[in-house]
XYZ file of C-alpha atoms in Angstrom:
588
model
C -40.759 -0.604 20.235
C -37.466 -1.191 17.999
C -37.763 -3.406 14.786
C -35.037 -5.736 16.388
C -33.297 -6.540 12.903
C -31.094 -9.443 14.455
C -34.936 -11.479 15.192
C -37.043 -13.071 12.939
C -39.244 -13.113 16.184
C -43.023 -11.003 15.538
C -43.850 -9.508 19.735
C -45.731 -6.739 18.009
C -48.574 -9.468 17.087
C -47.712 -11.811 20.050
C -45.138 -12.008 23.297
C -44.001 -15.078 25.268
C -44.432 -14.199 29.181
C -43.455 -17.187 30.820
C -41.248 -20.341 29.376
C -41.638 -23.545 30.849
C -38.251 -25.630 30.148
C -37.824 -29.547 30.446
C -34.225 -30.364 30.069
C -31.804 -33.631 29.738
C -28.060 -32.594 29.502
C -26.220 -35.441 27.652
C -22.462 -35.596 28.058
C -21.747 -38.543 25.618
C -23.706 -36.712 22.737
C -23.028 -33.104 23.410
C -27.343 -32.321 23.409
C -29.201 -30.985 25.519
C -32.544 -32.496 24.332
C -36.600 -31.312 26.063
C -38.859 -29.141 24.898
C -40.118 -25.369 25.540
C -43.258 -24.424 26.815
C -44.149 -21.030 25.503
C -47.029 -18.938 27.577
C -48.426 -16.923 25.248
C -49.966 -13.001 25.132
C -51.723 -12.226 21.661
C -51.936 -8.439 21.208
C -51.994 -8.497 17.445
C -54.131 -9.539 14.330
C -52.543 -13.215 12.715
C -51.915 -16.644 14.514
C -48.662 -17.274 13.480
C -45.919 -17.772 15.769
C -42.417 -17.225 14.905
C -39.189 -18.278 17.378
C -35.815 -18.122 16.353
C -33.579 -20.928 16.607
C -29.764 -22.091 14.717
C -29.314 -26.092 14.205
C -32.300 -27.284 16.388
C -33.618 -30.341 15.677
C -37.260 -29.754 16.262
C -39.049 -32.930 17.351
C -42.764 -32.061 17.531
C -44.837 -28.630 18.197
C -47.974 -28.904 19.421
C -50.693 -26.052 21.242
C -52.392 -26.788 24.413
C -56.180 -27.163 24.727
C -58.919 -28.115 27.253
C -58.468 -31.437 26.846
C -54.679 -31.685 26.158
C -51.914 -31.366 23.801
C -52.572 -30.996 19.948
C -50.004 -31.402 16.946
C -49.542 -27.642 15.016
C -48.082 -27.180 11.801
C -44.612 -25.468 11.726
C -42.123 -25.301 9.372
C -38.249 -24.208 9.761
C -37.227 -21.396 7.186
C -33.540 -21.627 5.116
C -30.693 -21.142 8.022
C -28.985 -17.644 7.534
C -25.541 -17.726 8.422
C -25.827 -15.321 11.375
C -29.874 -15.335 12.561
C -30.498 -19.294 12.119
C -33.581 -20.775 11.375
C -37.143 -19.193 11.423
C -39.427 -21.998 13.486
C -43.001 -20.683 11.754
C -45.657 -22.438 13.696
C -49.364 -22.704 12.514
C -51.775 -21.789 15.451
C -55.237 -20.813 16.953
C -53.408 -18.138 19.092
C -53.212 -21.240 21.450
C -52.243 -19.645 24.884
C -49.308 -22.105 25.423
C -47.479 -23.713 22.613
C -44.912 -26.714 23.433
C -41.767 -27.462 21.391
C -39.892 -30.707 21.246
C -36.136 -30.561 20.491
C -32.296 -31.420 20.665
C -29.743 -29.354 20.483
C -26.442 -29.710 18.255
C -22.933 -30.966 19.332
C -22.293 -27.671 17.539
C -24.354 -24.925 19.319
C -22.832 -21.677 19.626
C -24.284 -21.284 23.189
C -22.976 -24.138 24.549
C -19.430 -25.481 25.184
C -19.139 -29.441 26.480
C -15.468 -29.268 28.081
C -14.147 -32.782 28.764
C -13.081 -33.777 32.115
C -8.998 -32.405 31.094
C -9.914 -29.065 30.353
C -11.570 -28.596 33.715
C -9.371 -27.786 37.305
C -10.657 -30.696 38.563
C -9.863 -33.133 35.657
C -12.091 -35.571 36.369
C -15.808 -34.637 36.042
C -17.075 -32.793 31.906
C -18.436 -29.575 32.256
C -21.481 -27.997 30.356
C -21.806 -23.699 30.413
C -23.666 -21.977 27.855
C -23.286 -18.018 26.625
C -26.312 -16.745 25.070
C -25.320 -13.109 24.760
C -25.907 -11.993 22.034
C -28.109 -14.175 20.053
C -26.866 -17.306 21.076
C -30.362 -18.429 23.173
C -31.683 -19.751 20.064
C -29.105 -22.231 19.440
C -30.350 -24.306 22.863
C -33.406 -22.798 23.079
C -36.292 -22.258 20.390
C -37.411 -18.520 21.834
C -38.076 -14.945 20.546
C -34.178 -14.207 20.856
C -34.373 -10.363 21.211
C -33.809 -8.315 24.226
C -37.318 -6.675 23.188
C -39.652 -9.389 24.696
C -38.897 -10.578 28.338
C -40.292 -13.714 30.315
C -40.073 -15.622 33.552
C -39.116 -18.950 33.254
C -38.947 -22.587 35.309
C -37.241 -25.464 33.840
C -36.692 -29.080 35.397
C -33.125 -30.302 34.275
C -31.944 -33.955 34.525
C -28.204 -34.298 34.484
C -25.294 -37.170 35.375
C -26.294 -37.048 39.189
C -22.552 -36.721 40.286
C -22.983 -33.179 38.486
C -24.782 -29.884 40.004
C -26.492 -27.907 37.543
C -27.511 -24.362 38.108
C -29.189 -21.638 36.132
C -29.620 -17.889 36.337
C -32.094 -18.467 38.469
C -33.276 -19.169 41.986
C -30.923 -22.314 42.410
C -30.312 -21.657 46.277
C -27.440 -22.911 48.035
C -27.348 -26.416 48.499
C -24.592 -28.173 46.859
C -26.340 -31.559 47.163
C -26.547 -33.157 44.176
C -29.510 -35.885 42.881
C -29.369 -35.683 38.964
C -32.906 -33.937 39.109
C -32.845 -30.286 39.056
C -35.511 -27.400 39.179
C -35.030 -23.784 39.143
C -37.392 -20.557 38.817
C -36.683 -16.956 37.439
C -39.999 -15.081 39.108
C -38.654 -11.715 37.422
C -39.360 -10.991 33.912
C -36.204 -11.461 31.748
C -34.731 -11.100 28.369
C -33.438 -14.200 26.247
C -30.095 -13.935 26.236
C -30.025 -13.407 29.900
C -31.144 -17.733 29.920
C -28.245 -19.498 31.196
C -27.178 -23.082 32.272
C -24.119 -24.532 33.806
C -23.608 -27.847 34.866
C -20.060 -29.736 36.810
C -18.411 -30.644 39.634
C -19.093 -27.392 41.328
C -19.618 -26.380 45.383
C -21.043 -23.295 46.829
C -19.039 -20.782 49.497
C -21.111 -18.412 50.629
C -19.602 -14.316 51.107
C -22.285 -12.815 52.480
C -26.248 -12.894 53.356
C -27.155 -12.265 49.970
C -24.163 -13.419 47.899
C -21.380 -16.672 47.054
C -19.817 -18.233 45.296
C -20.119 -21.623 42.656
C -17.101 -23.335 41.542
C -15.076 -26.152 41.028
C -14.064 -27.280 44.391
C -9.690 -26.796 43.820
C -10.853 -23.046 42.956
C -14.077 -22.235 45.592
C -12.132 -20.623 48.761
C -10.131 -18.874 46.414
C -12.857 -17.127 44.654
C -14.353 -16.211 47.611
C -11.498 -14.787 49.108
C -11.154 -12.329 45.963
C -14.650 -11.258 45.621
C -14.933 -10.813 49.336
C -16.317 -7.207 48.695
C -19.512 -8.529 46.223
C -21.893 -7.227 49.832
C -20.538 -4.427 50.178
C -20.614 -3.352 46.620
C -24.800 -4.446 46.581
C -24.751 -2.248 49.549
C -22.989 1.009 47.908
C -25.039 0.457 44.739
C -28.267 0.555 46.498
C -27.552 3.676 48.046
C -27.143 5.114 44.945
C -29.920 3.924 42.828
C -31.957 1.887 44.587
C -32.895 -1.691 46.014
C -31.219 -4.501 44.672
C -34.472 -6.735 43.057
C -33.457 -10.047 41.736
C -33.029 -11.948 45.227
C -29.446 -13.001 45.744
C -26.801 -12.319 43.824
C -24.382 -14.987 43.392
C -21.225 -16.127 41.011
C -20.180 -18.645 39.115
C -16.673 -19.052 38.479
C -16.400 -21.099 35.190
C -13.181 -23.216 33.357
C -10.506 -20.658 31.347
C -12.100 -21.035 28.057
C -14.917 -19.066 29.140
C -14.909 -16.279 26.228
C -16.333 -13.325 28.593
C -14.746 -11.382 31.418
C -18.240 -12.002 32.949
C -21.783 -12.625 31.974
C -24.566 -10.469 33.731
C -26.536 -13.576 34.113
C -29.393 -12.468 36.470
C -28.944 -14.326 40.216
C -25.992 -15.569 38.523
C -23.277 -14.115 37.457
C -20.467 -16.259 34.940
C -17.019 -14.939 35.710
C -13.853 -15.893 34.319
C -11.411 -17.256 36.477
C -8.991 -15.050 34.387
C -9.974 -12.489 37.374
C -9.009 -14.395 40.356
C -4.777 -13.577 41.040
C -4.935 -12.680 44.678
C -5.030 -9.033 44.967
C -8.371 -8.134 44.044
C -6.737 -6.032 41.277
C -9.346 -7.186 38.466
C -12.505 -7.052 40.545
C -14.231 -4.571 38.473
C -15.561 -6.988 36.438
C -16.948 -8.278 39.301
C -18.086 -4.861 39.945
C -19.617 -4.383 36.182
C -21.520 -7.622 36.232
C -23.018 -6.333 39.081
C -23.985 -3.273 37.882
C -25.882 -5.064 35.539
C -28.505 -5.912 37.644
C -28.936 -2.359 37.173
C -28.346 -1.620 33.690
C -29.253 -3.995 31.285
C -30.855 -6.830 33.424
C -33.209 -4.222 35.240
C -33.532 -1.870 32.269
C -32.985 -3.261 29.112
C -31.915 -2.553 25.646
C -34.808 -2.998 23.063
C -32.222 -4.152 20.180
C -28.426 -4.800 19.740
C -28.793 -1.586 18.113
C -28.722 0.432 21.333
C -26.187 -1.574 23.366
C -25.042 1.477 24.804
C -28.354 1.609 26.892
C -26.918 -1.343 28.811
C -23.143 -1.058 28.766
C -22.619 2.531 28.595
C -25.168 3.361 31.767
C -23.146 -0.837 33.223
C -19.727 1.275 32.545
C -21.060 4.220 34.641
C -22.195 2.580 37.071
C -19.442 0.487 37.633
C -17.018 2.827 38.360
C -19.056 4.562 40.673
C -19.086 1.300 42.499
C -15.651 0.637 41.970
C -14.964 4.341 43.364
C -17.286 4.111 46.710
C -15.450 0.652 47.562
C -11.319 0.747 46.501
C -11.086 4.529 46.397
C -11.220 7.512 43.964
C -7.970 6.821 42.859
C -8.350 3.698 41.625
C -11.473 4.215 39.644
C -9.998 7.452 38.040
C -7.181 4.839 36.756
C -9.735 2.075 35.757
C -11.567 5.168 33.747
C -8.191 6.406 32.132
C -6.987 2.714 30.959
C -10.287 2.623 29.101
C -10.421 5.967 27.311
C -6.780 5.903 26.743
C -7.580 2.660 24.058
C -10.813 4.279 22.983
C -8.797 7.580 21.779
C -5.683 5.488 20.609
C -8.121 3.111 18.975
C -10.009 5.793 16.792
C -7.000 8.739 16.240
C -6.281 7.391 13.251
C -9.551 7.095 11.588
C -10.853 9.220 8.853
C -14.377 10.992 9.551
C -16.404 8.224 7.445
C -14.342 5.269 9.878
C -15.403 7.779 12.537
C -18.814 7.702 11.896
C -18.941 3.829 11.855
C -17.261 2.998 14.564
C -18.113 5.602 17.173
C -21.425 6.974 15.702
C -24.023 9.635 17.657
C -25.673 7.921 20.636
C -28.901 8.386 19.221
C -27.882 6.097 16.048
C -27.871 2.622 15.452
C -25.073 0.473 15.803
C -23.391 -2.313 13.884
C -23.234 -4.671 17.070
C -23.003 -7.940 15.720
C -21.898 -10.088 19.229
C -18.751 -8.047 20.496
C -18.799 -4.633 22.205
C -17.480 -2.123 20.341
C -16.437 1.237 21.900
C -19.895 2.456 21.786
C -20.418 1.680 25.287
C -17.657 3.567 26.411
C -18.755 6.934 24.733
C -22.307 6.101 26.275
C -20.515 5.983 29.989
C -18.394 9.032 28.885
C -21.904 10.799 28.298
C -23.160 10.223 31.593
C -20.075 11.009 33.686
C -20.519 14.469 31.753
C -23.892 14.993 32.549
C -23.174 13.991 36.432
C -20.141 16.796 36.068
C -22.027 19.581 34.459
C -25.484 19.059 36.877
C -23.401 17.494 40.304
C -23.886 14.022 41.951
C -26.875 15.856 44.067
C -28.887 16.435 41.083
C -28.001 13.544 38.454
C -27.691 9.942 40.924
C -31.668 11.098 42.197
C -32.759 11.353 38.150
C -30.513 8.189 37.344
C -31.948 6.630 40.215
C -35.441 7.717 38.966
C -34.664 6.205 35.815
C -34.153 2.812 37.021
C -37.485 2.768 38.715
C -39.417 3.984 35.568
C -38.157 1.551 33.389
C -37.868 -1.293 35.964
C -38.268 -5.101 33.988
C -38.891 -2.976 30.603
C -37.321 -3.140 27.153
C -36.718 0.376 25.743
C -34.995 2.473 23.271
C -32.596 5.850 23.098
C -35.275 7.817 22.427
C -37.381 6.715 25.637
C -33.974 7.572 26.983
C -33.780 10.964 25.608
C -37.309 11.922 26.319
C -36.921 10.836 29.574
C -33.383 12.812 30.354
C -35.420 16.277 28.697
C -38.205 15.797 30.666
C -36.681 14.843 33.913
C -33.690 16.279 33.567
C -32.623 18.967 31.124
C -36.621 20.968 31.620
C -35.902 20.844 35.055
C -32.639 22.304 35.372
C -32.871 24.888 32.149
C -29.699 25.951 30.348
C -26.595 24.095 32.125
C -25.800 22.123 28.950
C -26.646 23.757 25.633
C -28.419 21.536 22.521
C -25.024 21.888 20.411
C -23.543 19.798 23.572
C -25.930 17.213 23.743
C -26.288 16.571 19.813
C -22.148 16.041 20.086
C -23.019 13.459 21.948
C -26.371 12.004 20.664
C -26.201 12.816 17.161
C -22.498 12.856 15.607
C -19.567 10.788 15.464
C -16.288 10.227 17.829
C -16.102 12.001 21.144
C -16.685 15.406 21.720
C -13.976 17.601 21.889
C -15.574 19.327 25.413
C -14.976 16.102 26.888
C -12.994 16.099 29.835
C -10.380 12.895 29.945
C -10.075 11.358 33.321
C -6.291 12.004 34.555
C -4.350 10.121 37.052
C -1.674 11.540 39.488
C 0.028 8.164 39.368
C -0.324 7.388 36.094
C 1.586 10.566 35.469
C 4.555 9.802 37.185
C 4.232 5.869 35.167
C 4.031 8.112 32.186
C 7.429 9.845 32.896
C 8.810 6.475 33.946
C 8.206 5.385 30.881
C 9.462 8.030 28.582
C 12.576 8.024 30.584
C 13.342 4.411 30.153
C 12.473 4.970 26.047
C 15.000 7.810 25.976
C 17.751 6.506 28.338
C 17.101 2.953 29.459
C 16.859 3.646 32.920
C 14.366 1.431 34.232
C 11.661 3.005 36.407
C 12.399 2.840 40.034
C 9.872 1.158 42.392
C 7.893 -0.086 39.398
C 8.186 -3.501 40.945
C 5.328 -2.191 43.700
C 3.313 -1.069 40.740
C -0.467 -1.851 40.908
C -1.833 -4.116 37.553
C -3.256 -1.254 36.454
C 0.194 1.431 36.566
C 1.512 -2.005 34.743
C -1.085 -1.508 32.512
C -0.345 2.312 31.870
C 3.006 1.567 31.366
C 2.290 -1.001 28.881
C -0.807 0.312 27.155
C 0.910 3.635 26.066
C 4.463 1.840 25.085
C 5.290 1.681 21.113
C 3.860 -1.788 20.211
C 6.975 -2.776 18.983
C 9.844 -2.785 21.161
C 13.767 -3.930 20.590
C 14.678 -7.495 22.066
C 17.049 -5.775 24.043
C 14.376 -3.750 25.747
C 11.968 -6.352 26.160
C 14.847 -8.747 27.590
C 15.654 -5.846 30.030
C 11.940 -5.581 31.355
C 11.764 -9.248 31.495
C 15.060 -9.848 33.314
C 13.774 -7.048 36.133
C 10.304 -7.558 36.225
C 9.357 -11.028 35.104
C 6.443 -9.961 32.599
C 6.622 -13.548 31.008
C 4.950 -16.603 32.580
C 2.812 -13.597 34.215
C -0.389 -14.714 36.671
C -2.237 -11.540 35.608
C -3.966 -11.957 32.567
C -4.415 -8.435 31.661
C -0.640 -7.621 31.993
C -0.319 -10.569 29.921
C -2.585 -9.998 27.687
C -0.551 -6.087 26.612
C 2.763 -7.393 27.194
C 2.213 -11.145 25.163
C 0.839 -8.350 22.481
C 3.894 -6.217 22.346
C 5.787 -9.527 22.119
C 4.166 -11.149 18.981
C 4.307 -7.691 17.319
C 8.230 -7.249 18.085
C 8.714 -10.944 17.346
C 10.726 -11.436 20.454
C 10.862 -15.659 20.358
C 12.273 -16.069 23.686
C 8.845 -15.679 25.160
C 7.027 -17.183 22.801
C 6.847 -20.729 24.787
C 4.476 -18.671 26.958
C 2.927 -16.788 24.847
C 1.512 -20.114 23.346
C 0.861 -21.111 26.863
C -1.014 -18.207 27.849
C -2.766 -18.477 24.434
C -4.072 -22.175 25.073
C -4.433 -22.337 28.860
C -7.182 -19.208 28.178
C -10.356 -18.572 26.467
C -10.721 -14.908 27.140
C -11.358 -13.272 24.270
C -10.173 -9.913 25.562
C -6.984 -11.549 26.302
C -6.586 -13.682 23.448
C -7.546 -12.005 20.570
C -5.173 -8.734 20.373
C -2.290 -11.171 21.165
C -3.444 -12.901 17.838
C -4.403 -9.904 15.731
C -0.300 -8.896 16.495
C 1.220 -12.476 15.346
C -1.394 -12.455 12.266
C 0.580 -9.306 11.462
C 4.062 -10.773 12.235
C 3.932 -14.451 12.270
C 0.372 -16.089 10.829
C 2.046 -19.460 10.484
C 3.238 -19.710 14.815
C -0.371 -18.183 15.063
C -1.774 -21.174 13.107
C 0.205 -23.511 14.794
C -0.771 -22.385 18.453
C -4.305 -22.079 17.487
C -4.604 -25.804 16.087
C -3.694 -26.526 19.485
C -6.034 -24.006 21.777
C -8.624 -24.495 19.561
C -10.255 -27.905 21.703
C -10.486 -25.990 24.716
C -12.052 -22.255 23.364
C -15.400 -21.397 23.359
C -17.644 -21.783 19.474
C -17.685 -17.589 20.178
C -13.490 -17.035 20.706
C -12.998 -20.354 17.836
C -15.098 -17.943 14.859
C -13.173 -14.670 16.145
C -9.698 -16.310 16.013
C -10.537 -17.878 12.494
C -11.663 -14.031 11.330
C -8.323 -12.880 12.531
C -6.445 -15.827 11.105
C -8.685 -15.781 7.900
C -9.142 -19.136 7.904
């Protein structure tokens, strides 16, 4: 087991197995106030129990006994900025401990959105975000992805509100202010969720619907029409789907995610919903995570890769098997086209940091870095070099090994030599596989995926750079030949240009946040003002943080004061999570 360095938590001397949550959301304050039951497994010499939490009022802690409930000593350490609070509790390895607390307006897992910033406008609306070590600002728990638990919790809420959790909620919309759920599977923290508004359920298939608002339900259904038939693909490949249903919950615009892999429960941004079904791999990643990462989890934030590289893989395998070779080879080229743009201009030490050997740990502190794509990379070169025939059975053996267990890279790597690599001798050599595992960037062997169409958007595109001549039938492009054609531009263009591409192709005022998201960039970093009325509109009206953020990292560079001035007024509606990144970029 990893030394989880972003836990003050202690599951080598004891392990919560089961939580027990009692819950009372209050709108007016901004708390959620209850306590947590902890079910406790002592493996260990010591009676001390130690949770992490950040600004938790704690209330009372007491152990359970034969004849009741008895008070415990506990006391909360200094806060560190990033880890919170150690909650060090005195006991006599009591088998379930009980903590009383309330939350903080403040809580970085939570966001309280009043009734305006929702698409309803007249009920609030409570979601929370735990990833990455955001549980233990709502919940006092051992907040590492190293100890997992099933959980029930009893919620009271403002009965015109539904509350759900990522859990077994059902279906029933009906709503009576008295809520409980259960999670039978074993789970890690920041996989605890809670959302609570004026939300209605349409179903999509036997196994799957959708949760939202009620002016954006049909719509999301209609867009993630295919969620069935991707289970369905997915569990040909590697195996039955084991968390019940699968269903999604499509949250307000200042959600900071694409999507959150909540077991049973997926968050989505509504960021994804256009009409066209153009951005549904997120829909298709999340998914995957019931897979990779919710299935078989990361030990430690260390080895994110585990569960986004193998997500990435396995994503656009899905994506492939439902919308088409084609458009996964594109999905896979947009990616490693910013990865390789991203780190060209990085000296070996940079190198080293920010795309170090699998096998090492990394500096994940709360945002993916592009780790996860060289981990995907990997394993799309493994499934080259040995063929789908031989590496989906082994990846599919993988997932049932390490079904509902925390591990590491190296139970990875032992695993891959001993069920892989021993058994098929000699088809990659060790020099290939320490490129990978062991040093920095991407290795050179590595094929790049390449796209017929995104060729001909590439000589579009240096056409119109040399000559002006505007591409023909680029009007009919898909988002992502848009995002080609964007992506690989110079990220500062002339205001004649950008007027041209405007005038023909009406990038401004855009519905598609992604093609927003490059061409709003491009804009702030050319300082092209006639668009910035919706730039600043796109920047409040969305939380995204992969939409948001390199749109403010280019006015930082060009214009800090606009940047100011647009974030003073976004700020109310953004997530605690987007808030701290756009103050890092702003340096405020």
């Amino acid at each position: 087991m990893t030394l989880d360095r972003h836990s003050y938590a202690e599951p080598a001397l004891v392990r919560t197995t089961h939580l027990e949550l009692d819950l009372e959301l209050d709108f007016s304050e901004k708390v959620l106030a209850g306590s947590a039951t902890h079910s406790l497994a002592w493996t260990g010499a010591g009676d001390r129990l130690v949770l992490d939490t950040r600004d938790l009022t704690v209330l009372a802690v007491e152990g359970a006994t034969a004849d009741g409930w008895e008070p415990l000593e506990y006391s909360l350490a200094v806060p560190d900025p990033e880890l919170g609070s150690a909650l060090k509790i005195e006991t006599a390895r009591h088998e379930r401990v009980r903590v009383s607390y309330r939350t903080a307006p403040t809580a970085t897992g939570l966001q309280w959105l009043e009734p305006s910033m929702t698409a309803g406008g007249v009920m609030p609306f409570m979601f929370s975000q735990s990833q990455a070590i955001h549980a233990r600002s709502w919940v006092p728990v051992q907040d590492t992805p190293g100890v997992r638990f099933s959980y029930a919790a009893h919620v009271t809420a403002p009965p015109e509100l539904m509350v759900l959790m990522s859990a077994d909620n059902g279906t029933t919309s009906r709503r009576t202010g008295s809520y409980d759920v259960v999670m039978p599977e074993p789970i890690p923290s920041y996989l605890l969720a809670i959302a609570a508004g004026d939300l209605v359920f349409e179903p999509i298939g036997d196994r799957v619907g959708v949760w939202a608002e009620p002016e954006m339900a049909r719509r999301a259904a209609t867009e993630f029409a295919d969620t069935e038939e991707m289970m369905r693909v997915t569990e040909a490949l590697f195996g039955p789907y084991r968390w019940g249903r699968y269903d999604l919950l499509v949250l307000p615009p200042s959600f900071p995610y694409g999507g959150m892999e909540n077991p049973r429960m997926t968050f989505a941004t509504p960021t994804v919903v256009i009409g066209d079904k153009s951005l549904v791999s997120v829909v298709a990643h999340e998914l995957a995570h019931s897979w990779s990462g919710n299935l078989v989890t990361q030990d430690s934030w260390d080895d994110i890769w585990l569960n986004e590289g193998f997500t990435s893989y396995v994503e656009n395998r899905i994506v492939e098997a439902v919308y088409g070779t084609e458009f996964a080879v594109m999905e896979t080229a947009i990616k490693q086209h910013a990865t390789v743009v991203k780190l060209d201009p990085l000296t070996p030490a940079e190198l080293a940091v920010e795309l170090p050997g699998l096998n090492h740990r990394s500096e994940y502190h709360g945002t993916t870095s592009t780790g996860p794509l060289k981990g995907s990379w990997f394993l799309s070169w493994l499934e080259e070099r040995f063929s789908r025939e031989v590496f989906d059975p082994f990846l599919r053996g993988y997932f049932d090994r390490f079904a509902f267990r925390s591990i590491n890279s190296e139970d990875f790597v032992a695993h891959l030599e001993e069920h892989l690599l021993a058994q098929h001798p000699g088809v990659v050599t060790d020099a290939e596989l320490a490129a990978w595992l062991d040093e920095p960037g991407i290795p050179a062997f590595a094929r790049r995926a390449v796209s017929e169409r995104f060729q001909v958007v590439d000589q579009a595109r240096d056409t119109w750079l040399a000559t002006g001549e505007l591409p023909a039938g680029a009007i009919r492009w898909t988002t992502q030949e848009w995002l080609r054609f964007l992506d690989a531009a110079p990220d500062v263009l002339s205001a004649e240009q950008l007027h041209q591409l405007d005038r023909e192709f009406d990038l401004t005022g855009t519905a598609n946040g992604e093609i927003a998201r490059r061409w709003y960039q491009i804009v702030a970093a050319s300082s092209y003002e006639p668009s910035y009325a919706e730039l600043a509109s796109f920047l409040t009206r969305v939380g995204r943080m992969k939409l948001v953020l390199p749109v403010y990292r280019a006015l930082a560079g060009t214009d800090r004061a606009f940047a100011a001035e647009v974030f003073a007024k976004a700020r109310p509606g953004y997530h605690p999570i987007t808030t701290a990144a756009v103050q890092k970029i702003l340096g405020q």
